[in-house]
Tab-separated table of C-alpha atoms in Angstrom:
chain	number	residue	atom	x	y	z
A	1	MET	CA	-68.301	47.510	32.872
A	2	LYS	CA	-70.234	50.831	30.723
A	3	LYS	CA	-73.291	48.475	30.730
A	4	LEU	CA	-73.471	48.193	34.446
A	5	LEU	CA	-72.627	51.647	35.756
A	6	GLY	CA	-75.926	52.691	33.211
A	7	SER	CA	-77.538	50.269	34.873
A	8	LEU	CA	-77.089	51.737	37.834
A	9	MET	CA	-77.348	54.587	37.391
A	10	ALA	CA	-81.123	54.382	35.731
A	11	LEU	CA	-81.927	52.226	39.086
A	12	SER	CA	-80.288	54.945	41.139
A	13	LEU	CA	-78.908	52.249	42.927
A	14	VAL	CA	-75.922	54.359	45.034
A	15	ALA	CA	-72.656	52.201	45.726
A	16	THR	CA	-71.793	50.674	49.551
A	17	SER	CA	-67.967	50.936	50.177
A	18	VAL	CA	-66.752	47.961	46.509
A	19	THR	CA	-68.406	47.013	44.190
A	20	SER	CA	-67.919	43.932	42.608
A	21	VAL	CA	-67.833	43.012	38.992
A	22	VAL	CA	-66.655	40.205	36.472
A	23	SER	CA	-64.110	41.354	33.842
A	24	CYS	CA	-62.970	38.899	31.312
A	25	THR	CA	-61.766	36.022	33.044
A	26	LYS	CA	-61.050	37.607	35.989
A	27	LYS	CA	-63.091	38.802	39.481
A	28	TYR	CA	-61.994	42.164	40.943
A	29	THR	CA	-63.219	44.300	43.957
A	30	PHE	CA	-63.904	47.430	42.470
A	31	ASP	CA	-62.957	50.611	45.344
A	32	SER	CA	-66.431	52.823	44.607
A	33	ASP	CA	-63.888	55.833	46.183
A	34	VAL	CA	-61.471	55.918	43.477
A	35	TRP	CA	-62.709	56.715	40.021
A	36	VAL	CA	-61.027	57.010	37.079
A	37	ILE	CA	-62.707	58.476	34.373
A	38	THR	CA	-61.108	57.660	30.904
A	39	ASP	CA	-61.578	60.749	28.131
A	40	GLY	CA	-62.789	58.571	26.117
A	41	GLY	CA	-60.230	56.084	25.105
A	42	THR	CA	-60.158	52.668	27.422
A	43	ILE	CA	-58.412	51.423	30.544
A	44	SER	CA	-56.798	48.656	28.209
A	45	ASP	CA	-55.380	51.337	25.520
A	46	ASN	CA	-51.592	51.324	26.706
A	47	SER	CA	-51.909	54.540	27.179
A	48	PHE	CA	-52.865	58.007	30.200
A	49	ASN	CA	-55.657	55.824	30.448
A	50	GLN	CA	-54.393	52.519	31.349
A	51	SER	CA	-51.617	54.706	33.498
A	52	ALA	CA	-53.808	56.350	35.362
A	53	TRP	CA	-56.441	53.155	36.476
A	54	GLU	CA	-53.298	51.007	37.353
A	55	GLY	CA	-51.580	53.546	39.435
A	56	ALA	CA	-54.607	54.559	40.611
A	57	SER	CA	-54.875	50.845	41.275
A	58	ALA	CA	-51.808	50.158	42.270
A	59	TYR	CA	-52.583	53.009	45.769
A	60	VAL	CA	-55.803	50.936	46.572
A	61	VAL	CA	-54.337	47.658	46.928
A	62	SER	CA	-51.684	49.077	48.952
A	63	LYS	CA	-54.452	50.380	51.271
A	64	GLN	CA	-57.272	47.283	51.343
A	65	ASP	CA	-55.324	44.716	49.734
A	66	PRO	CA	-51.871	45.514	51.688
A	67	THR	CA	-49.942	41.667	51.521
A	68	HIS	CA	-50.247	42.383	48.221
A	69	TYR	CA	-48.401	45.353	47.777
A	70	GLY	CA	-44.850	45.711	47.091
A	71	PRO	CA	-41.859	46.417	44.295
A	72	GLY	CA	-43.280	46.171	40.765
A	73	ASP	CA	-45.987	45.254	39.714
A	74	LYS	CA	-46.554	42.664	43.413
A	75	TRP	CA	-49.812	45.106	42.416
A	76	LYS	CA	-51.573	42.826	40.182
A	77	SER	CA	-52.232	40.115	42.133
A	78	SER	CA	-54.957	40.952	44.127
A	79	LYS	CA	-58.104	41.702	42.682
A	80	TRP	CA	-59.144	45.165	44.056
A	81	ARG	CA	-59.328	47.392	42.163
A	82	ALA	CA	-59.741	51.141	41.415
A	83	SER	CA	-63.001	51.925	39.893
A	84	TYR	CA	-63.174	52.947	36.436
A	85	PHE	CA	-65.968	54.796	33.387
A	86	GLU	CA	-64.941	54.391	30.230
A	87	ALA	CA	-66.459	57.731	28.495
A	88	ALA	CA	-68.186	57.075	25.392
A	89	SER	CA	-66.342	60.011	23.562
A	90	GLN	CA	-65.111	63.280	24.293
A	91	THR	CA	-68.303	65.183	24.213
A	92	THR	CA	-69.517	67.005	27.030
A	93	SER	CA	-72.713	65.199	27.423
A	94	ASP	CA	-70.256	61.995	27.413
A	95	PHE	CA	-68.033	63.477	30.337
A	96	ARG	CA	-70.606	64.943	31.938
A	97	MET	CA	-72.631	61.086	32.420
A	98	ALA	CA	-69.420	59.775	33.510
A	99	TYR	CA	-69.187	61.912	36.395
A	100	VAL	CA	-72.685	61.671	37.213
A	101	THR	CA	-72.861	58.248	37.589
A	102	SER	CA	-69.385	57.597	38.834
A	103	LYS	CA	-70.674	59.871	41.811
A	104	ILE	CA	-73.788	58.705	42.231
A	105	ALA	CA	-72.100	55.038	42.572
A	106	GLY	CA	-70.052	56.995	45.165
A	107	ALA	CA	-66.802	58.022	43.612
A	108	LYS	CA	-65.296	60.661	46.573
A	109	THR	CA	-62.329	61.014	44.368
A	110	MET	CA	-62.113	61.177	40.242
A	111	ILE	CA	-59.416	60.736	37.902
A	112	LEU	CA	-59.626	62.471	35.117
A	113	PRO	CA	-56.351	60.913	32.256
A	114	GLY	CA	-55.838	64.457	29.543
A	115	PHE	CA	-56.463	67.121	28.708
A	116	ASN	CA	-59.912	66.902	27.063
A	117	HIS	CA	-61.716	66.855	30.444
A	118	GLY	CA	-60.843	70.505	30.419
A	119	ASN	CA	-64.168	71.587	29.188
A	120	THR	CA	-65.926	69.949	32.033
A	121	ILE	CA	-63.857	69.817	34.673
A	122	GLY	CA	-65.549	72.260	36.664
A	123	TRP	CA	-68.880	69.833	36.813
A	124	ALA	CA	-66.390	66.838	38.272
A	125	ALA	CA	-65.199	69.624	40.881
A	126	ASN	CA	-68.832	70.710	41.532
A	127	LEU	CA	-69.084	66.629	42.314
A	128	ALA	CA	-66.402	65.534	43.717
A	129	ASP	CA	-64.379	65.675	46.691
A	130	ASN	CA	-61.464	65.933	44.987
A	131	LEU	CA	-60.148	66.059	41.609
A	132	ILE	CA	-56.742	64.747	40.570
A	133	TYR	CA	-56.376	66.088	37.164
A	134	ILE	CA	-53.846	65.108	34.586
A	135	ASP	CA	-51.592	67.500	32.203
A	136	GLY	CA	-53.802	70.381	33.090
A	137	SER	CA	-53.675	73.083	35.457
A	138	GLY	CA	-56.308	72.407	37.737
A	139	GLN	CA	-56.181	76.564	38.913
A	140	GLY	CA	-59.083	79.532	38.142
A	141	VAL	CA	-61.419	76.333	36.993
A	142	HIS	CA	-65.072	77.232	37.703
A	143	LEU	CA	-67.646	75.138	39.421
A	144	ASP	CA	-69.701	73.344	36.842
A	145	MET	CA	-67.482	75.695	33.912
A	146	ASP	CA	-69.649	79.057	35.269
A	147	LYS	CA	-68.162	81.646	35.519
A	148	ASN	CA	-69.941	83.164	38.158
A	149	LYS	CA	-69.869	79.879	40.718
A	150	PRO	CA	-66.555	79.695	42.888
A	151	VAL	CA	-63.583	78.585	41.646
A	152	ALA	CA	-62.783	75.215	42.686
A	153	LYS	CA	-60.653	74.242	45.213
A	154	ASN	CA	-60.715	70.327	45.198
A	155	ILE	CA	-58.375	70.410	42.559
A	156	ILE	CA	-54.862	68.625	42.100
A	157	GLY	CA	-53.943	69.654	38.346
A	158	LEU	CA	-50.835	66.614	37.300
A	159	GLN	CA	-47.949	68.638	35.375
A	160	TYR	CA	-44.404	66.981	33.406
A	161	GLU	CA	-41.570	68.757	33.108
A	162	ALA	CA	-41.565	66.766	29.306
A	163	GLU	CA	-38.203	69.006	27.985
A	164	SER	CA	-37.104	66.151	30.855
A	165	SER	CA	-38.182	63.207	29.105
A	166	GLY	CA	-37.502	64.422	25.709
A	167	PHE	CA	-33.432	65.580	26.653
A	168	PHE	CA	-33.414	62.064	28.185
A	169	ALA	CA	-34.612	60.097	24.557
A	170	GLY	CA	-32.531	62.935	22.234
A	171	LEU	CA	-29.929	61.667	24.493
A	172	ALA	CA	-30.949	57.640	23.754
A	173	ALA	CA	-31.578	58.987	20.108
A	174	ALA	CA	-27.786	60.030	19.861
A	175	VAL	CA	-26.073	56.857	21.788
A	176	TYR	CA	-28.028	54.740	19.773
A	177	LEU	CA	-27.698	55.843	16.227
A	178	ASN	CA	-23.736	55.905	17.553
A	179	ALA	CA	-23.525	52.740	18.045
A	180	ASN	CA	-25.196	51.669	15.119
A	181	ILE	CA	-22.867	53.866	11.847
A	182	LYS	CA	-23.287	50.643	9.914
A	183	GLU	CA	-26.872	50.517	9.657
A	184	PHE	CA	-26.674	54.101	9.147
A	185	GLY	CA	-23.294	55.503	8.093
A	186	THR	CA	-21.669	59.235	9.887
A	187	ASP	CA	-23.841	61.934	8.586
A	188	LEU	CA	-26.371	61.105	11.670
A	189	LYS	CA	-29.580	62.813	11.332
A	190	ILE	CA	-32.691	63.466	13.462
A	191	ALA	CA	-36.228	65.400	13.543
A	192	THR	CA	-39.173	66.832	15.471
A	193	TYR	CA	-42.883	67.356	14.646
A	194	GLY	CA	-46.027	67.889	17.184
A	195	GLY	CA	-49.266	68.072	16.461
A	196	MET	CA	-50.221	71.357	17.665
A	197	ASP	CA	-48.486	73.701	19.376
A	198	ASN	CA	-48.392	73.546	22.989
A	199	PRO	CA	-45.951	75.327	25.621
A	200	GLY	CA	-47.041	72.683	28.426
A	201	ALA	CA	-47.962	69.404	26.863
A	202	VAL	CA	-45.701	68.817	23.494
A	203	SER	CA	-43.499	71.680	22.903
A	204	ASN	CA	-41.800	71.104	25.898
A	205	TYR	CA	-41.042	67.451	24.683
A	206	MET	CA	-40.073	68.936	21.749
A	207	TRP	CA	-37.374	71.346	22.597
A	208	GLY	CA	-35.618	68.164	25.201
A	209	PHE	CA	-35.562	66.340	22.485
A	210	LEU	CA	-33.220	69.374	19.928
A	211	VAL	CA	-31.628	70.270	23.045
A	212	ALA	CA	-30.401	66.999	23.937
A	213	PHE	CA	-28.429	66.452	20.689
A	214	ASP	CA	-26.136	69.935	20.393
A	215	ILE	CA	-25.413	69.201	24.331
A	216	PHE	CA	-24.645	65.101	23.271
A	217	ASN	CA	-22.301	67.022	20.268
A	218	LYS	CA	-20.743	69.345	22.595
A	219	ILE	CA	-19.431	66.718	24.563
A	220	ILE	CA	-18.094	64.622	22.802
A	221	ASN	CA	-16.071	67.912	21.027
A	222	GLU	CA	-15.142	68.828	24.030
A	223	ASP	CA	-15.450	72.793	23.367
A	224	PRO	CA	-12.318	73.827	26.400
A	225	LYS	CA	-14.759	77.064	27.102
A	226	TYR	CA	-16.685	74.084	29.004
A	227	PRO	CA	-14.268	71.016	30.382
A	228	LYS	CA	-17.022	70.071	32.534
A	229	LEU	CA	-18.611	69.003	30.065
A	230	GLY	CA	-16.668	67.721	27.223
A	231	ALA	CA	-14.804	65.563	30.325
A	232	LEU	CA	-17.755	63.501	30.306
A	233	LYS	CA	-17.104	62.041	26.309
A	234	PRO	CA	-16.542	59.519	27.877
A	235	ALA	CA	-19.485	58.317	30.287
A	236	VAL	CA	-21.015	58.856	26.390
A	237	LEU	CA	-18.637	56.209	24.876
A	238	ASN	CA	-19.043	53.461	27.380
A	239	LEU	CA	-22.497	54.487	26.713
A	240	VAL	CA	-22.727	53.631	23.339
A	241	ASN	CA	-20.531	50.578	24.446
A	242	THR	CA	-23.850	49.403	26.216
A	243	LEU	CA	-25.128	48.745	22.676
A	244	ASP	CA	-21.889	48.625	20.174
A	245	PRO	CA	-18.335	47.598	22.335
A	246	ASP	CA	-16.819	47.340	19.058
A	247	ALA	CA	-17.839	51.443	19.188
A	248	LYS	CA	-14.960	53.873	19.301
A	249	THR	CA	-16.085	56.760	17.389
A	250	LEU	CA	-18.599	59.467	18.202
A	251	HIS	CA	-19.883	61.080	15.918
A	252	SER	CA	-22.389	64.039	16.622
A	253	ILE	CA	-25.779	63.751	14.717
A	254	SER	CA	-27.623	66.898	13.022
A	255	LYS	CA	-31.273	68.090	13.002
A	256	VAL	CA	-33.136	68.899	9.591
A	257	GLU	CA	-35.092	71.699	10.882
A	258	ASN	CA	-33.347	75.046	11.054
A	259	VAL	CA	-34.248	76.449	14.115
A	260	LEU	CA	-33.736	79.988	14.143
A	261	ASN	CA	-35.964	79.845	10.530
A	262	PRO	CA	-39.757	81.887	11.442
A	263	ASP	CA	-41.405	79.941	8.649
A	264	GLU	CA	-40.079	76.494	9.450
A	265	SER	CA	-43.010	73.698	9.636
A	266	TRP	CA	-43.730	71.819	12.813
A	267	PHE	CA	-46.991	70.663	13.339
A	268	SER	CA	-48.779	68.773	11.404
A	269	GLN	CA	-51.853	71.038	13.069
A	270	SER	CA	-53.911	68.423	14.130
A	271	PHE	CA	-53.733	65.278	16.738
A	272	GLU	CA	-56.342	62.681	14.148
A	273	ALA	CA	-54.782	60.003	12.832
A	274	GLY	CA	-53.337	60.660	8.804
A	275	HIS	CA	-53.153	63.998	9.432
A	276	GLY	CA	-48.879	63.018	10.277
A	277	LYS	CA	-48.307	62.334	6.825
A	278	ASP	CA	-47.272	65.311	4.720
A	279	ILE	CA	-44.990	66.041	8.076
A	280	SER	CA	-43.385	63.122	8.304
A	281	ASP	CA	-42.719	62.611	3.950
A	282	SER	CA	-40.975	66.020	4.623
A	283	LEU	CA	-38.844	64.703	7.662
A	284	ILE	CA	-37.803	61.111	5.851
A	285	SER	CA	-37.053	63.019	2.965
A	286	LYS	CA	-34.312	65.218	4.588
A	287	GLY	CA	-32.897	61.853	5.664
A	288	ALA	CA	-33.876	61.771	8.602
A	289	ASN	CA	-32.750	59.238	10.653
A	290	VAL	CA	-34.871	59.400	13.953
A	291	ILE	CA	-38.239	61.141	14.356
A	292	PHE	CA	-39.590	61.954	17.778
A	293	PRO	CA	-43.516	62.259	16.611
A	294	VAL	CA	-45.387	64.170	19.205
A	295	ALA	CA	-49.205	64.101	18.170
A	296	GLY	CA	-50.722	60.783	19.628
A	297	PRO	CA	-52.046	58.595	17.153
A	298	GLN	CA	-49.891	59.978	14.235
A	299	THR	CA	-46.864	57.627	15.717
A	300	GLN	CA	-48.216	55.304	13.089
A	301	ASP	CA	-48.777	57.339	10.306
A	302	THR	CA	-45.507	58.338	10.013
A	303	ILE	CA	-43.663	54.075	11.449
A	304	ASP	CA	-46.287	54.601	8.019
A	305	ARG	CA	-44.582	56.662	5.739
A	306	ILE	CA	-41.458	55.327	6.850
A	307	LYS	CA	-42.922	51.760	4.969
A	308	TYR	CA	-43.669	53.805	2.829
A	309	ASN	CA	-40.617	54.947	1.428
A	310	LYS	CA	-38.463	52.399	1.579
A	311	SER	CA	-36.440	54.553	4.935
A	312	ASN	CA	-34.362	52.418	7.870
A	313	ALA	CA	-35.579	55.865	9.720
A	314	LYS	CA	-37.334	55.172	13.951
A	315	ILE	CA	-39.158	56.706	15.769
A	316	VAL	CA	-39.146	57.819	19.281
A	317	GLY	CA	-41.804	56.909	20.928
A	318	VAL	CA	-44.629	59.908	23.245
A	319	ASP	CA	-45.562	59.429	27.100
A	320	THR	CA	-46.283	56.284	27.428
A	321	GLU	CA	-44.634	53.097	26.614
A	322	GLN	CA	-45.231	53.239	22.584
A	323	SER	CA	-43.049	49.931	21.891
A	324	LYS	CA	-45.416	48.299	23.639
A	325	ILE	CA	-47.795	49.627	20.726
A	326	TYR	CA	-47.074	49.839	17.974
A	327	GLY	CA	-43.553	47.117	18.296
A	328	GLU	CA	-39.307	47.633	18.781
A	329	TYR	CA	-38.724	47.260	15.499
A	330	TYR	CA	-39.910	50.661	15.120
A	331	ILE	CA	-39.691	52.257	18.659
A	332	ILE	CA	-35.909	52.679	19.732
A	333	THR	CA	-37.224	53.850	22.618
A	334	SER	CA	-40.440	56.094	24.366
A	335	ALA	CA	-40.285	60.096	26.232
A	336	LEU	CA	-42.178	58.637	29.254
A	337	LYS	CA	-45.197	60.565	31.449
A	338	GLU	CA	-44.847	58.486	34.698
A	339	ILE	CA	-48.235	58.661	34.549
A	340	ALA	CA	-49.391	55.402	36.272
A	341	THR	CA	-46.305	56.586	40.009
A	342	SER	CA	-47.784	60.604	39.901
A	343	THR	CA	-51.115	59.257	39.614
A	344	GLN	CA	-50.366	57.349	42.764
A	345	ASP	CA	-47.788	60.154	44.299
A	346	ALA	CA	-51.583	61.844	44.655
A	347	LEU	CA	-53.771	59.600	46.034
A	348	LYS	CA	-50.689	59.182	48.620
A	349	ASN	CA	-51.504	63.213	48.868
A	350	ILE	CA	-54.632	63.505	49.529
A	351	TYR	CA	-55.409	60.261	51.060
A	352	SER	CA	-53.655	61.688	53.886
A	353	SER	CA	-53.234	63.627	57.232
A	354	ALA	CA	-51.628	67.093	55.202
A	355	CYS	CA	-54.521	66.853	53.271
A	356	GLY	CA	-56.668	66.873	56.446
A	357	PHE	CA	-58.228	63.480	55.780
A	358	ASP	CA	-59.783	61.234	58.252
A	359	PRO	CA	-59.804	57.572	58.259
A	360	SER	CA	-61.956	56.839	60.986
A	361	SER	CA	-64.570	58.766	59.121
A	362	ASN	CA	-63.650	58.233	55.326
A	363	SER	CA	-63.152	61.569	54.860
A	364	TRP	CA	-61.779	65.090	54.715
A	365	ASN	CA	-62.924	66.658	58.339
A	366	LYS	CA	-59.389	67.888	59.741
A	367	PRO	CA	-56.718	71.121	58.048
A	368	GLN	CA	-54.923	71.167	55.862
A	369	THR	CA	-50.874	71.556	56.022
A	370	ASP	CA	-48.654	73.188	53.259
A	371	THR	CA	-48.165	69.804	52.008
A	372	CYS	CA	-51.572	69.131	50.439
A	373	TRP	CA	-51.694	69.090	47.111
A	374	ILE	CA	-54.642	70.132	46.865
A	375	ASN	CA	-55.972	73.148	45.037
A	376	THR	CA	-52.556	73.624	43.366
A	377	ASP	CA	-49.952	72.292	40.275
A	378	GLN	CA	-47.746	69.648	40.584
A	379	SER	CA	-45.000	69.538	38.664
A	380	SER	CA	-42.683	66.439	37.718
A	381	LEU	CA	-39.739	69.682	38.605
A	382	HIS	CA	-40.686	68.510	41.818
A	383	HIS	CA	-40.779	65.013	41.529
A	384	PRO	CA	-38.344	63.437	39.139
A	385	SER	CA	-39.686	60.283	39.363
A	386	TRP	CA	-42.513	61.535	36.768
A	387	THR	CA	-40.383	62.104	33.758
A	388	GLY	CA	-37.886	59.837	31.948
A	389	ILE	CA	-37.598	57.527	28.668
A	390	GLU	CA	-38.471	53.271	28.323
A	391	PRO	CA	-36.826	50.503	28.403
A	392	THR	CA	-36.191	49.060	24.983
A	393	LYS	CA	-34.508	46.188	22.873
A	394	SER	CA	-32.062	48.524	21.363
A	395	ILE	CA	-31.825	50.593	24.402
A	396	PRO	CA	-31.869	48.353	27.631
A	397	LYS	CA	-32.456	48.490	30.895
A	398	THR	CA	-28.599	49.326	31.318
A	399	ALA	CA	-28.189	52.092	29.337
A	400	THR	CA	-32.130	54.156	30.573
A	401	GLU	CA	-30.240	53.748	33.834
A	402	LEU	CA	-27.009	55.176	33.350
A	403	ILE	CA	-28.982	58.104	31.646
A	404	HIS	CA	-31.837	58.486	34.246
A	405	ASN	CA	-31.855	57.884	38.008
A	406	THR	CA	-34.867	56.535	38.446
A	407	SER	CA	-34.606	54.858	41.899
A	408	GLY	CA	-35.578	58.303	44.372
A	409	ASP	CA	-32.862	58.863	45.485
A	410	SER	CA	-31.050	61.655	44.496
A	411	THR	CA	-28.027	61.206	45.845
A	412	LYS	CA	-28.091	57.685	42.364
A	413	ASP	CA	-28.275	61.058	40.476
A	414	THR	CA	-26.526	61.124	36.931
A	415	ALA	CA	-24.522	63.724	35.454
A	416	PHE	CA	-27.061	64.036	33.086
A	417	ASP	CA	-29.868	64.248	35.519
A	418	LYS	CA	-28.150	67.341	37.137
A	419	ILE	CA	-27.927	68.744	33.479
A	420	VAL	CA	-32.383	67.753	33.209
A	421	ALA	CA	-32.278	69.986	36.421
A	422	VAL	CA	-31.023	73.307	34.358
A	423	LEU	CA	-32.460	72.723	31.615
A	424	GLU	CA	-36.847	72.599	33.481
A	425	ALA	CA	-35.478	75.661	35.251
A	426	VAL	CA	-34.720	77.621	31.846
A	427	TYR	CA	-37.379	76.534	29.625
A	428	SER	CA	-40.091	77.331	33.184
A	429	VAL	CA	-37.691	79.853	35.749
A	430	GLY	CA	-35.393	81.072	34.059
A	431	VAL	CA	-31.572	80.779	35.252
A	432	GLY	CA	-28.933	83.569	35.865
A	433	GLY	CA	-31.118	86.386	35.996
A	434	ASN	CA	-32.066	85.922	31.928
A	435	LYS	CA	-36.149	85.039	32.030
A	436	PRO	CA	-37.660	81.310	30.724
A	437	VAL	CA	-37.383	80.894	27.397
A	438	ALA	CA	-40.229	78.813	26.429
A	439	ALA	CA	-42.568	81.472	25.228
A	440	LYS	CA	-46.484	81.130	23.382
A	441	PHE	CA	-44.838	79.437	20.066
A	442	PHE	CA	-42.548	77.014	19.529
A	443	PRO	CA	-40.474	79.594	17.383
A	444	GLY	CA	-40.270	82.337	19.509
A	445	THR	CA	-38.889	79.602	22.242
A	446	LEU	CA	-36.503	78.147	19.540
A	447	ALA	CA	-35.323	82.447	19.480
A	448	ASN	CA	-35.229	82.359	23.164
A	449	THR	CA	-32.549	78.905	23.408
A	450	TYR	CA	-30.658	79.339	20.021
A	451	GLN	CA	-27.865	82.077	18.866
A	452	SER	CA	-27.050	78.651	15.536
A	453	GLN	CA	-28.593	76.307	14.274
A	454	ASN	CA	-25.846	74.537	16.430
A	455	GLU	CA	-25.576	76.741	19.312
A	456	LEU	CA	-27.559	76.996	22.913
A	457	LYS	CA	-26.941	80.523	24.158
A	458	ASP	CA	-23.795	81.581	25.943
A	459	TYR	CA	-25.609	81.489	29.587
A	460	ILE	CA	-27.754	78.394	28.847
A	461	TRP	CA	-24.185	76.524	28.094
A	462	GLN	CA	-21.983	78.460	31.291
A	463	ALA	CA	-25.254	77.084	33.817
A	464	ILE	CA	-25.132	74.071	32.125
A	465	GLU	CA	-20.745	73.609	33.475
A	466	ASP	CA	-21.646	75.210	36.666
A	467	LYS	CA	-24.240	72.749	37.969
A	468	LEU	CA	-22.153	69.575	36.733
């Protein structure tokens, strides 16, 4: 694909409405209006890039070949796809070449997966009619990355309240551990670490994961101060019984890291493969039964150290369905950002009357309405279907559906969905007159959250109780 597009650029050929190429053994018809520019990866990487391209392609099929569009993966039976350019690397020059080449080939909307585009997004904004920036903010971006030029007004920033996915995954891990007492014993422990501290993309995942176990413990120990939380104990036991029908007793789970120690080591200080070994060794030595790495390829580091240390620890994956990458022996579930769903939703919004799109001229020549997402940052606080957990052999769909409602019908929300709504507000906007707990650095976030190692601050417990 890159060679073909490079030739197009060199010959200065501007594509018409579609470009047809042969990809492997399948012949696809590519919609040249919609382009995914990868962050240096490929569209078959089982990660952000692939998810973005599949979401964009599903949207293309819904418009170009609607008879092949429907529930699930029905769109894959169509030969229509979104166009794509696999950037050779994450350098400024390679990203800029990808943007220019895509524009020459007809791009009206460019989709940029991952925050690595953050240093070059202004150049893309000056080329495309509209941009979808995945996992980042589209606000305050200057055209051509030049502060002397106007701020771009054509970007949708897709951001994810990953604390909700972290919570769902943590609850699933608590259920899994309680269903596997014969393997892990009753002294159950968990841990998490990140690559680098980022309150909007890394440490929010970790926060939600940690808080999940405090809430799980509060439920099963039936604190009389919070009777509605305690009333969820039968629902939790029912969840465990979906995995182990013979389970009758529920066990609390502890954190191997000290949430109120300002010197606790939470990050490997890198997202590079190989840099997660030391912190993984430390967490394994402390007896962690489940580890949640939020550090990109360092998931493999943690798997390697589990093997080396002959541990029986398991892993919660991050961002995408990582059991498909690393296998279901180690990955019990994944905390998800639903990139494909959010990409498709953003395209539906862009190519609608809400954003002034005129199908007859294939252009945006009408006034935008207040429901247009362009020039806004959209987050899963308003889109619950953008977060979730991965069903696996260890935690099947029968269990994940009891944890999180994915139907899109809010009347079917679980009690845990209601708890998540409170946690999202606690993290990012504040509740009960209290400031949001999210701080610039993770130790500050934890200090804002906890009154002791195993107790959230009272106002958080009360907010959850009131919601239930």
